């Protein structure tokens, strides 16, 4: 459990660092690049990002089946499993190169109406770099999944934090001397590969893993494909939800609307990180619980326990963004990006529901019941594309955001909650009863927040920070008095004590250093 707690704490530290980088680095980057160049960078990232679906859900399969073998204690079977995945991912890497080259040679046909000649040349170079990045990442990514299955969450999160810090620290000097988006992609590729190589070293040095290639277990492979297929469908759905909009905007409108939408997606991605960082940690543990025939009531309690914690955090972020997001974006990115506020808010509101229920996805994967979810969501995603195209042509980024929000509401909220209740056996009425209790302090805090905005009309950065601090204190007080249950109070106090101890320790060391 120490690894779980430490992993969860490091997940939020990683999020804090990511947010800090976004706040400090992104505004500098978009100003140095300019709206057009930043839009091109975001566009190519979203297009080539489709190569990530070639993972086909096998990363989750590595975690699940390696965790199961650890329970059994069969190192020989684990070596066969590792060898099988390495062969599969090597073929996927080769397939990635082939598809990337096809994309490279068709860039002119796709974007000749929206990109000029210089932009097309830069786009092609970035496509080659990102294709190489993905092709290497697939086979080397196996080692990160093995580390997760071994519950080495501390190491994986530290590597993730280092990667997050190295990329902006390495790219900023190049941007300052005049390099553009191509240099950013090249440096990001190099940093990513170095971090992957460290994972390889760690697995061989500390986990003593082995690879056995001589005998390919086709029976196990068939079982893994059956498990991974619907996760693969879910990955496709995620790419459609979060990358297709920029792709469509890039084709019909050019780089400027893509740049605005990319700013909105930065906030959306950070929003999702706060929730998914915890749920991913629990997949190995939930897999073991399901294998040990833990009942649905216990699984429901887990979903409620962490769903409430996630809702407290996500509702704070959502309400804070509704209250102060417009002023922040104007200061942070500039008035050219003001539409990003409305795009973000349109998507954030329905997104909060699936984000507080993502422990349920881990339960579905552990029970091997994620097929229905994946099939429903793929049809919803196709529907989203159909309505996104005319909406983006007529209303730009706002139209695509509405399409995304509507599809989230139908698929992830209505249909999936019915499935959790009727087929999976989770007590969603009990879940929503527990979540519903938290709506009172959240509503009261938001109302007071609107009053604060009405009283403190100055939109200067100092006043904005002051309003956020006041609102945060009000939100915490409301939650403590009428929101938190005993577990949540203990969790908050535990985090508070640890933070205080860390600060006291730092102050004490600084005092001793000064005294000496």
JSON list of C-alpha atoms in Angstrom, two decimals, residues 74-290:
[
{"chain": "A", "resi": 74, "resn": "UNK", "atom": "CA", "xyz": [5.59, -18.26, -12.32]},
{"chain": "A", "resi": 75, "resn": "UNK", "atom": "CA", "xyz": [8.70, -16.49, -13.67]},
{"chain": "A", "resi": 76, "resn": "UNK", "atom": "CA", "xyz": [8.97, -18.86, -16.63]},
{"chain": "A", "resi": 77, "resn": "UNK", "atom": "CA", "xyz": [5.53, -17.93, -17.92]},
{"chain": "A", "resi": 78, "resn": "UNK", "atom": "CA", "xyz": [6.32, -14.28, -17.32]},
{"chain": "A", "resi": 79, "resn": "UNK", "atom": "CA", "xyz": [9.45, -14.58, -19.51]},
{"chain": "A", "resi": 80, "resn": "UNK", "atom": "CA", "xyz": [7.36, -16.14, -22.31]},
{"chain": "A", "resi": 81, "resn": "UNK", "atom": "CA", "xyz": [4.83, -13.35, -21.93]},
{"chain": "A", "resi": 82, "resn": "UNK", "atom": "CA", "xyz": [7.55, -10.70, -22.15]},
{"chain": "A", "resi": 83, "resn": "UNK", "atom": "CA", "xyz": [9.03, -12.30, -25.25]},
{"chain": "A", "resi": 84, "resn": "UNK", "atom": "CA", "xyz": [5.65, -12.52, -26.93]},
{"chain": "A", "resi": 85, "resn": "UNK", "atom": "CA", "xyz": [4.91, -8.85, -26.29]},
{"chain": "A", "resi": 86, "resn": "UNK", "atom": "CA", "xyz": [8.35, -7.80, -27.53]},
{"chain": "A", "resi": 87, "resn": "UNK", "atom": "CA", "xyz": [7.80, -9.64, -30.82]},
{"chain": "A", "resi": 88, "resn": "UNK", "atom": "CA", "xyz": [4.36, -8.10, -31.25]},
{"chain": "A", "resi": 89, "resn": "UNK", "atom": "CA", "xyz": [5.52, -4.57, -30.44]},
{"chain": "A", "resi": 90, "resn": "UNK", "atom": "CA", "xyz": [8.50, -4.88, -32.77]},
{"chain": "A", "resi": 91, "resn": "UNK", "atom": "CA", "xyz": [6.11, -5.62, -35.63]},
{"chain": "A", "resi": 92, "resn": "UNK", "atom": "CA", "xyz": [3.96, -2.68, -34.50]},
{"chain": "A", "resi": 93, "resn": "UNK", "atom": "CA", "xyz": [7.05, -0.46, -34.64]},
{"chain": "A", "resi": 94, "resn": "UNK", "atom": "CA", "xyz": [7.70, -1.51, -38.23]},
{"chain": "A", "resi": 95, "resn": "UNK", "atom": "CA", "xyz": [4.04, -0.93, -39.11]},
{"chain": "A", "resi": 96, "resn": "UNK", "atom": "CA", "xyz": [4.31, 2.54, -37.54]},
{"chain": "A", "resi": 97, "resn": "UNK", "atom": "CA", "xyz": [7.15, 3.46, -39.89]},
{"chain": "A", "resi": 98, "resn": "UNK", "atom": "CA", "xyz": [5.17, 2.29, -42.92]},
{"chain": "A", "resi": 99, "resn": "UNK", "atom": "CA", "xyz": [2.05, 4.27, -41.95]},
{"chain": "A", "resi": 100, "resn": "UNK", "atom": "CA", "xyz": [4.12, 7.33, -41.03]},
{"chain": "A", "resi": 101, "resn": "UNK", "atom": "CA", "xyz": [5.77, 7.32, -44.46]},
{"chain": "A", "resi": 102, "resn": "UNK", "atom": "CA", "xyz": [2.37, 7.02, -46.13]},
{"chain": "A", "resi": 103, "resn": "UNK", "atom": "CA", "xyz": [1.23, 10.03, -44.12]},
{"chain": "A", "resi": 104, "resn": "UNK", "atom": "CA", "xyz": [4.38, 11.93, -45.09]},
{"chain": "A", "resi": 105, "resn": "UNK", "atom": "CA", "xyz": [3.77, 11.44, -48.81]},
{"chain": "A", "resi": 106, "resn": "UNK", "atom": "CA", "xyz": [0.09, 12.50, -48.53]},
{"chain": "A", "resi": 107, "resn": "UNK", "atom": "CA", "xyz": [0.52, 15.71, -46.54]},
{"chain": "A", "resi": 108, "resn": "UNK", "atom": "CA", "xyz": [0.16, 17.87, -49.68]},
{"chain": "A", "resi": 109, "resn": "UNK", "atom": "CA", "xyz": [-3.17, 16.29, -50.57]},
{"chain": "A", "resi": 110, "resn": "UNK", "atom": "CA", "xyz": [-4.61, 16.68, -47.06]},
{"chain": "A", "resi": 111, "resn": "UNK", "atom": "CA", "xyz": [-3.55, 20.25, -46.26]},
{"chain": "A", "resi": 112, "resn": "UNK", "atom": "CA", "xyz": [-2.81, 21.99, -49.57]},
{"chain": "A", "resi": 113, "resn": "UNK", "atom": "CA", "xyz": [-5.84, 24.27, -49.12]},
{"chain": "A", "resi": 114, "resn": "UNK", "atom": "CA", "xyz": [-5.09, 25.34, -45.53]},
{"chain": "A", "resi": 115, "resn": "UNK", "atom": "CA", "xyz": [-1.25, 25.34, -45.25]},
{"chain": "A", "resi": 116, "resn": "UNK", "atom": "CA", "xyz": [1.27, 27.31, -47.32]},
{"chain": "A", "resi": 117, "resn": "UNK", "atom": "CA", "xyz": [4.41, 25.78, -48.85]},
{"chain": "A", "resi": 118, "resn": "UNK", "atom": "CA", "xyz": [6.70, 26.64, -45.93]},
{"chain": "A", "resi": 119, "resn": "UNK", "atom": "CA", "xyz": [4.21, 25.23, -43.40]},
{"chain": "A", "resi": 120, "resn": "UNK", "atom": "CA", "xyz": [3.89, 22.03, -45.43]},
{"chain": "A", "resi": 121, "resn": "UNK", "atom": "CA", "xyz": [7.67, 21.51, -45.42]},
{"chain": "A", "resi": 122, "resn": "UNK", "atom": "CA", "xyz": [7.83, 21.96, -41.65]},
{"chain": "A", "resi": 123, "resn": "UNK", "atom": "CA", "xyz": [4.83, 19.66, -41.24]},
{"chain": "A", "resi": 124, "resn": "UNK", "atom": "CA", "xyz": [6.52, 16.89, -43.23]},
{"chain": "A", "resi": 125, "resn": "UNK", "atom": "CA", "xyz": [9.70, 17.11, -41.15]},
{"chain": "A", "resi": 126, "resn": "UNK", "atom": "CA", "xyz": [7.69, 16.90, -37.93]},
{"chain": "A", "resi": 127, "resn": "UNK", "atom": "CA", "xyz": [5.79, 13.89, -39.28]},
{"chain": "A", "resi": 128, "resn": "UNK", "atom": "CA", "xyz": [9.06, 12.01, -39.85]},
{"chain": "A", "resi": 129, "resn": "UNK", "atom": "CA", "xyz": [10.39, 12.87, -36.38]},
{"chain": "A", "resi": 130, "resn": "UNK", "atom": "CA", "xyz": [7.18, 11.89, -34.61]},
{"chain": "A", "resi": 131, "resn": "UNK", "atom": "CA", "xyz": [6.92, 8.67, -36.62]},
{"chain": "A", "resi": 132, "resn": "UNK", "atom": "CA", "xyz": [10.41, 7.70, -35.47]},
{"chain": "A", "resi": 133, "resn": "UNK", "atom": "CA", "xyz": [9.42, 8.61, -31.89]},
{"chain": "A", "resi": 134, "resn": "UNK", "atom": "CA", "xyz": [6.39, 6.30, -31.96]},
{"chain": "A", "resi": 135, "resn": "UNK", "atom": "CA", "xyz": [8.24, 3.48, -33.75]},
{"chain": "A", "resi": 136, "resn": "UNK", "atom": "CA", "xyz": [10.87, 3.37, -30.98]},
{"chain": "A", "resi": 137, "resn": "UNK", "atom": "CA", "xyz": [8.37, 3.97, -28.17]},
{"chain": "A", "resi": 138, "resn": "UNK", "atom": "CA", "xyz": [6.25, 0.90, -28.91]},
{"chain": "A", "resi": 139, "resn": "UNK", "atom": "CA", "xyz": [8.83, -1.85, -28.18]},
{"chain": "A", "resi": 140, "resn": "UNK", "atom": "CA", "xyz": [10.58, 0.13, -25.45]},
{"chain": "A", "resi": 141, "resn": "UNK", "atom": "CA", "xyz": [7.24, 1.05, -23.85]},
{"chain": "A", "resi": 142, "resn": "UNK", "atom": "CA", "xyz": [6.86, -2.57, -22.73]},
{"chain": "A", "resi": 143, "resn": "UNK", "atom": "CA", "xyz": [9.27, -1.92, -19.89]},
{"chain": "A", "resi": 144, "resn": "UNK", "atom": "CA", "xyz": [7.17, 0.91, -18.46]},
{"chain": "A", "resi": 145, "resn": "UNK", "atom": "CA", "xyz": [4.12, -1.37, -18.43]},
{"chain": "A", "resi": 146, "resn": "UNK", "atom": "CA", "xyz": [6.12, -4.08, -16.65]},
{"chain": "A", "resi": 147, "resn": "UNK", "atom": "CA", "xyz": [7.18, -1.55, -14.01]},
{"chain": "A", "resi": 148, "resn": "UNK", "atom": "CA", "xyz": [3.54, -0.60, -13.50]},
{"chain": "A", "resi": 149, "resn": "UNK", "atom": "CA", "xyz": [2.54, -4.26, -13.16]},
{"chain": "A", "resi": 150, "resn": "UNK", "atom": "CA", "xyz": [5.24, -4.63, -10.50]},
{"chain": "A", "resi": 151, "resn": "UNK", "atom": "CA", "xyz": [3.67, -1.59, -8.80]},
{"chain": "A", "resi": 152, "resn": "UNK", "atom": "CA", "xyz": [6.89, 0.41, -9.06]},
{"chain": "A", "resi": 153, "resn": "UNK", "atom": "CA", "xyz": [4.80, 3.56, -9.19]},
{"chain": "A", "resi": 154, "resn": "UNK", "atom": "CA", "xyz": [7.42, 5.72, -7.50]},
{"chain": "A", "resi": 155, "resn": "UNK", "atom": "CA", "xyz": [10.01, 5.10, -10.19]},
{"chain": "A", "resi": 156, "resn": "UNK", "atom": "CA", "xyz": [7.57, 5.43, -13.10]},
{"chain": "A", "resi": 157, "resn": "UNK", "atom": "CA", "xyz": [6.24, 8.71, -11.75]},
{"chain": "A", "resi": 158, "resn": "UNK", "atom": "CA", "xyz": [9.73, 10.10, -11.13]},
{"chain": "A", "resi": 159, "resn": "UNK", "atom": "CA", "xyz": [10.71, 9.27, -14.72]},
{"chain": "A", "resi": 160, "resn": "UNK", "atom": "CA", "xyz": [7.53, 10.97, -15.90]},
{"chain": "A", "resi": 161, "resn": "UNK", "atom": "CA", "xyz": [8.35, 14.06, -13.82]},
{"chain": "A", "resi": 162, "resn": "UNK", "atom": "CA", "xyz": [11.90, 14.20, -15.19]},
{"chain": "A", "resi": 163, "resn": "UNK", "atom": "CA", "xyz": [10.56, 13.92, -18.75]},
{"chain": "A", "resi": 164, "resn": "UNK", "atom": "CA", "xyz": [8.08, 16.73, -18.07]},
{"chain": "A", "resi": 165, "resn": "UNK", "atom": "CA", "xyz": [10.86, 18.99, -16.80]},
{"chain": "A", "resi": 166, "resn": "UNK", "atom": "CA", "xyz": [13.52, 18.18, -19.38]},
{"chain": "A", "resi": 167, "resn": "UNK", "atom": "CA", "xyz": [11.41, 18.91, -22.46]},
{"chain": "A", "resi": 168, "resn": "UNK", "atom": "CA", "xyz": [10.65, 22.60, -21.74]},
{"chain": "A", "resi": 169, "resn": "UNK", "atom": "CA", "xyz": [14.05, 23.23, -20.15]},
{"chain": "A", "resi": 170, "resn": "UNK", "atom": "CA", "xyz": [15.75, 21.83, -23.26]},
{"chain": "A", "resi": 171, "resn": "UNK", "atom": "CA", "xyz": [13.53, 23.46, -25.88]},
{"chain": "A", "resi": 172, "resn": "UNK", "atom": "CA", "xyz": [13.30, 26.98, -24.42]},
{"chain": "A", "resi": 173, "resn": "UNK", "atom": "CA", "xyz": [16.90, 27.99, -25.23]},
{"chain": "A", "resi": 174, "resn": "UNK", "atom": "CA", "xyz": [16.39, 26.94, -28.85]},
{"chain": "A", "resi": 175, "resn": "UNK", "atom": "CA", "xyz": [13.15, 28.92, -29.07]},
{"chain": "A", "resi": 176, "resn": "UNK", "atom": "CA", "xyz": [14.85, 32.01, -27.66]},
{"chain": "A", "resi": 177, "resn": "UNK", "atom": "CA", "xyz": [17.50, 31.95, -30.40]},
{"chain": "A", "resi": 178, "resn": "UNK", "atom": "CA", "xyz": [14.93, 31.58, -33.16]},
{"chain": "A", "resi": 179, "resn": "UNK", "atom": "CA", "xyz": [14.30, 27.87, -33.70]},
{"chain": "A", "resi": 180, "resn": "UNK", "atom": "CA", "xyz": [10.67, 26.82, -34.17]},
{"chain": "A", "resi": 181, "resn": "UNK", "atom": "CA", "xyz": [8.31, 23.88, -33.96]},
{"chain": "A", "resi": 182, "resn": "UNK", "atom": "CA", "xyz": [10.61, 21.40, -35.76]},
{"chain": "A", "resi": 183, "resn": "UNK", "atom": "CA", "xyz": [13.30, 21.85, -33.10]},
{"chain": "A", "resi": 184, "resn": "UNK", "atom": "CA", "xyz": [10.68, 21.35, -30.36]},
{"chain": "A", "resi": 185, "resn": "UNK", "atom": "CA", "xyz": [9.62, 18.02, -31.85]},
{"chain": "A", "resi": 186, "resn": "UNK", "atom": "CA", "xyz": [13.24, 16.87, -32.29]},
{"chain": "A", "resi": 187, "resn": "UNK", "atom": "CA", "xyz": [14.16, 17.65, -28.68]},
{"chain": "A", "resi": 188, "resn": "UNK", "atom": "CA", "xyz": [10.98, 16.06, -27.32]},
{"chain": "A", "resi": 189, "resn": "UNK", "atom": "CA", "xyz": [11.76, 12.89, -29.28]},
{"chain": "A", "resi": 190, "resn": "UNK", "atom": "CA", "xyz": [15.30, 12.71, -27.87]},
{"chain": "A", "resi": 191, "resn": "UNK", "atom": "CA", "xyz": [14.14, 13.22, -24.26]},
{"chain": "A", "resi": 192, "resn": "UNK", "atom": "CA", "xyz": [11.39, 10.62, -24.61]},
{"chain": "A", "resi": 193, "resn": "UNK", "atom": "CA", "xyz": [13.80, 7.98, -25.96]},
{"chain": "A", "resi": 194, "resn": "UNK", "atom": "CA", "xyz": [16.31, 8.64, -23.16]},
{"chain": "A", "resi": 195, "resn": "UNK", "atom": "CA", "xyz": [13.56, 8.11, -20.54]},
{"chain": "A", "resi": 196, "resn": "UNK", "atom": "CA", "xyz": [12.47, 4.89, -22.24]},
{"chain": "A", "resi": 197, "resn": "UNK", "atom": "CA", "xyz": [16.06, 3.61, -22.21]},
{"chain": "A", "resi": 198, "resn": "UNK", "atom": "CA", "xyz": [16.19, 4.22, -18.47]},
{"chain": "A", "resi": 199, "resn": "UNK", "atom": "CA", "xyz": [13.07, 2.06, -18.02]},
{"chain": "A", "resi": 200, "resn": "UNK", "atom": "CA", "xyz": [14.86, -0.74, -19.89]},
{"chain": "A", "resi": 201, "resn": "UNK", "atom": "CA", "xyz": [17.85, -0.42, -17.57]},
{"chain": "A", "resi": 202, "resn": "UNK", "atom": "CA", "xyz": [15.66, -0.42, -14.45]},
{"chain": "A", "resi": 203, "resn": "UNK", "atom": "CA", "xyz": [13.73, -3.54, -15.46]},
{"chain": "A", "resi": 204, "resn": "UNK", "atom": "CA", "xyz": [16.87, -5.58, -16.11]},
{"chain": "A", "resi": 205, "resn": "UNK", "atom": "CA", "xyz": [18.78, -4.20, -13.11]},
{"chain": "A", "resi": 206, "resn": "UNK", "atom": "CA", "xyz": [16.13, -4.23, -10.37]},
{"chain": "A", "resi": 207, "resn": "UNK", "atom": "CA", "xyz": [13.24, -6.43, -11.54]},
{"chain": "A", "resi": 208, "resn": "UNK", "atom": "CA", "xyz": [15.41, -9.16, -13.06]},
{"chain": "A", "resi": 209, "resn": "UNK", "atom": "CA", "xyz": [13.05, -9.66, -15.97]},
{"chain": "A", "resi": 210, "resn": "UNK", "atom": "CA", "xyz": [13.78, -12.09, -18.77]},
{"chain": "A", "resi": 211, "resn": "UNK", "atom": "CA", "xyz": [12.59, -12.60, -22.35]},
{"chain": "A", "resi": 212, "resn": "UNK", "atom": "CA", "xyz": [11.92, -16.02, -23.84]},
{"chain": "A", "resi": 213, "resn": "UNK", "atom": "CA", "xyz": [11.33, -16.02, -27.61]},
{"chain": "A", "resi": 214, "resn": "UNK", "atom": "CA", "xyz": [11.55, -19.69, -28.56]},
{"chain": "A", "resi": 215, "resn": "UNK", "atom": "CA", "xyz": [7.92, -20.72, -28.03]},
{"chain": "A", "resi": 216, "resn": "UNK", "atom": "CA", "xyz": [4.97, -18.53, -29.00]},
{"chain": "A", "resi": 217, "resn": "UNK", "atom": "CA", "xyz": [1.86, -19.30, -26.93]},
{"chain": "A", "resi": 218, "resn": "UNK", "atom": "CA", "xyz": [-0.97, -18.87, -29.45]},
{"chain": "A", "resi": 219, "resn": "UNK", "atom": "CA", "xyz": [-3.65, -19.84, -26.93]},
{"chain": "A", "resi": 220, "resn": "UNK", "atom": "CA", "xyz": [-2.55, -17.09, -24.55]},
{"chain": "A", "resi": 221, "resn": "UNK", "atom": "CA", "xyz": [-2.20, -14.71, -27.48]},
{"chain": "A", "resi": 222, "resn": "UNK", "atom": "CA", "xyz": [-5.82, -15.37, -28.47]},
{"chain": "A", "resi": 223, "resn": "UNK", "atom": "CA", "xyz": [-6.94, -14.64, -24.90]},
{"chain": "A", "resi": 224, "resn": "UNK", "atom": "CA", "xyz": [-4.89, -11.43, -24.78]},
{"chain": "A", "resi": 225, "resn": "UNK", "atom": "CA", "xyz": [-6.27, -10.25, -28.12]},
{"chain": "A", "resi": 226, "resn": "UNK", "atom": "CA", "xyz": [-9.81, -10.84, -26.82]},
{"chain": "A", "resi": 227, "resn": "UNK", "atom": "CA", "xyz": [-9.00, -8.79, -23.73]},
{"chain": "A", "resi": 228, "resn": "UNK", "atom": "CA", "xyz": [-7.16, -6.03, -25.61]},
{"chain": "A", "resi": 229, "resn": "UNK", "atom": "CA", "xyz": [-9.54, -5.63, -28.52]},
{"chain": "A", "resi": 230, "resn": "UNK", "atom": "CA", "xyz": [-12.13, -3.60, -26.68]},
{"chain": "A", "resi": 231, "resn": "UNK", "atom": "CA", "xyz": [-9.47, -1.53, -24.93]},
{"chain": "A", "resi": 232, "resn": "UNK", "atom": "CA", "xyz": [-8.15, -0.85, -28.44]},
{"chain": "A", "resi": 233, "resn": "UNK", "atom": "CA", "xyz": [-11.62, 0.34, -29.44]},
{"chain": "A", "resi": 234, "resn": "UNK", "atom": "CA", "xyz": [-11.60, 2.61, -26.39]},
{"chain": "A", "resi": 235, "resn": "UNK", "atom": "CA", "xyz": [-8.23, 4.08, -27.47]},
{"chain": "A", "resi": 236, "resn": "UNK", "atom": "CA", "xyz": [-9.68, 4.81, -30.91]},
{"chain": "A", "resi": 237, "resn": "UNK", "atom": "CA", "xyz": [-12.63, 6.53, -29.25]},
{"chain": "A", "resi": 238, "resn": "UNK", "atom": "CA", "xyz": [-10.30, 8.67, -27.12]},
{"chain": "A", "resi": 239, "resn": "UNK", "atom": "CA", "xyz": [-8.33, 9.75, -30.19]},
{"chain": "A", "resi": 240, "resn": "UNK", "atom": "CA", "xyz": [-11.55, 10.66, -31.99]},
{"chain": "A", "resi": 241, "resn": "UNK", "atom": "CA", "xyz": [-12.74, 12.65, -28.99]},
{"chain": "A", "resi": 242, "resn": "UNK", "atom": "CA", "xyz": [-9.54, 14.57, -28.31]},
{"chain": "A", "resi": 243, "resn": "UNK", "atom": "CA", "xyz": [-7.65, 14.78, -31.63]},
{"chain": "A", "resi": 244, "resn": "UNK", "atom": "CA", "xyz": [-10.20, 14.78, -34.44]},
{"chain": "A", "resi": 245, "resn": "UNK", "atom": "CA", "xyz": [-11.43, 18.31, -33.71]},
{"chain": "A", "resi": 246, "resn": "UNK", "atom": "CA", "xyz": [-8.01, 19.85, -34.36]},
{"chain": "A", "resi": 247, "resn": "UNK", "atom": "CA", "xyz": [-7.58, 17.67, -37.45]},
{"chain": "A", "resi": 248, "resn": "UNK", "atom": "CA", "xyz": [-10.93, 18.82, -38.89]},
{"chain": "A", "resi": 249, "resn": "UNK", "atom": "CA", "xyz": [-10.25, 22.46, -38.00]},
{"chain": "A", "resi": 250, "resn": "UNK", "atom": "CA", "xyz": [-6.84, 22.23, -39.64]},
{"chain": "A", "resi": 251, "resn": "UNK", "atom": "CA", "xyz": [-8.38, 21.03, -42.89]},
{"chain": "A", "resi": 252, "resn": "UNK", "atom": "CA", "xyz": [-11.31, 23.46, -43.06]},
{"chain": "A", "resi": 253, "resn": "UNK", "atom": "CA", "xyz": [-9.96, 26.55, -41.28]},
{"chain": "A", "resi": 254, "resn": "UNK", "atom": "CA", "xyz": [-6.15, 26.60, -41.12]},
{"chain": "A", "resi": 255, "resn": "UNK", "atom": "CA", "xyz": [-3.73, 26.97, -38.22]},
{"chain": "A", "resi": 256, "resn": "UNK", "atom": "CA", "xyz": [-5.23, 29.89, -36.23]},
{"chain": "A", "resi": 257, "resn": "UNK", "atom": "CA", "xyz": [-8.42, 28.08, -35.08]},
{"chain": "A", "resi": 258, "resn": "UNK", "atom": "CA", "xyz": [-6.27, 25.02, -34.32]},
{"chain": "A", "resi": 259, "resn": "UNK", "atom": "CA", "xyz": [-4.06, 27.17, -32.08]},
{"chain": "A", "resi": 260, "resn": "UNK", "atom": "CA", "xyz": [-7.09, 28.43, -30.13]},
{"chain": "A", "resi": 261, "resn": "UNK", "atom": "CA", "xyz": [-8.51, 24.94, -29.80]},
{"chain": "A", "resi": 262, "resn": "UNK", "atom": "CA", "xyz": [-5.10, 23.62, -28.71]},
{"chain": "A", "resi": 263, "resn": "UNK", "atom": "CA", "xyz": [-5.05, 26.10, -25.82]},
{"chain": "A", "resi": 264, "resn": "UNK", "atom": "CA", "xyz": [-8.48, 24.85, -24.75]},
{"chain": "A", "resi": 265, "resn": "UNK", "atom": "CA", "xyz": [-7.23, 21.25, -25.00]},
{"chain": "A", "resi": 266, "resn": "UNK", "atom": "CA", "xyz": [-4.32, 22.09, -22.70]},
{"chain": "A", "resi": 267, "resn": "UNK", "atom": "CA", "xyz": [-6.82, 22.94, -19.97]},
{"chain": "A", "resi": 268, "resn": "UNK", "atom": "CA", "xyz": [-8.90, 19.85, -20.80]},
{"chain": "A", "resi": 269, "resn": "UNK", "atom": "CA", "xyz": [-5.85, 17.58, -20.65]},
{"chain": "A", "resi": 270, "resn": "UNK", "atom": "CA", "xyz": [-4.77, 19.02, -17.30]},
{"chain": "A", "resi": 271, "resn": "UNK", "atom": "CA", "xyz": [-8.33, 18.58, -16.06]},
{"chain": "A", "resi": 272, "resn": "UNK", "atom": "CA", "xyz": [-8.30, 14.91, -17.06]},
{"chain": "A", "resi": 273, "resn": "UNK", "atom": "CA", "xyz": [-4.87, 14.33, -15.53]},
{"chain": "A", "resi": 274, "resn": "UNK", "atom": "CA", "xyz": [-6.17, 15.17, -12.05]},
{"chain": "A", "resi": 275, "resn": "UNK", "atom": "CA", "xyz": [-8.57, 12.25, -12.28]},
{"chain": "A", "resi": 276, "resn": "UNK", "atom": "CA", "xyz": [-6.80, 9.58, -14.35]},
{"chain": "A", "resi": 277, "resn": "UNK", "atom": "CA", "xyz": [-3.53, 9.79, -12.42]},
{"chain": "A", "resi": 278, "resn": "UNK", "atom": "CA", "xyz": [-5.09, 7.90, -9.51]},
{"chain": "A", "resi": 279, "resn": "UNK", "atom": "CA", "xyz": [-7.28, 5.39, -11.37]},
{"chain": "A", "resi": 280, "resn": "UNK", "atom": "CA", "xyz": [-4.38, 3.97, -13.41]},
{"chain": "A", "resi": 281, "resn": "UNK", "atom": "CA", "xyz": [-2.54, 3.08, -10.21]},
{"chain": "A", "resi": 282, "resn": "UNK", "atom": "CA", "xyz": [-5.38, 0.80, -9.11]},
{"chain": "A", "resi": 283, "resn": "UNK", "atom": "CA", "xyz": [-5.66, -1.43, -12.21]},
{"chain": "A", "resi": 284, "resn": "UNK", "atom": "CA", "xyz": [-3.17, -4.07, -10.94]},
{"chain": "A", "resi": 285, "resn": "UNK", "atom": "CA", "xyz": [-4.76, -4.09, -7.47]},
{"chain": "A", "resi": 286, "resn": "UNK", "atom": "CA", "xyz": [-8.32, -4.28, -8.83]},
{"chain": "A", "resi": 287, "resn": "UNK", "atom": "CA", "xyz": [-7.26, -7.11, -11.19]},
{"chain": "A", "resi": 288, "resn": "UNK", "atom": "CA", "xyz": [-6.04, -9.12, -8.19]},
{"chain": "A", "resi": 289, "resn": "UNK", "atom": "CA", "xyz": [-9.26, -8.36, -6.25]},
{"chain": "A", "resi": 290, "resn": "UNK", "atom": "CA", "xyz": [-11.41, -9.58, -9.16]}
]
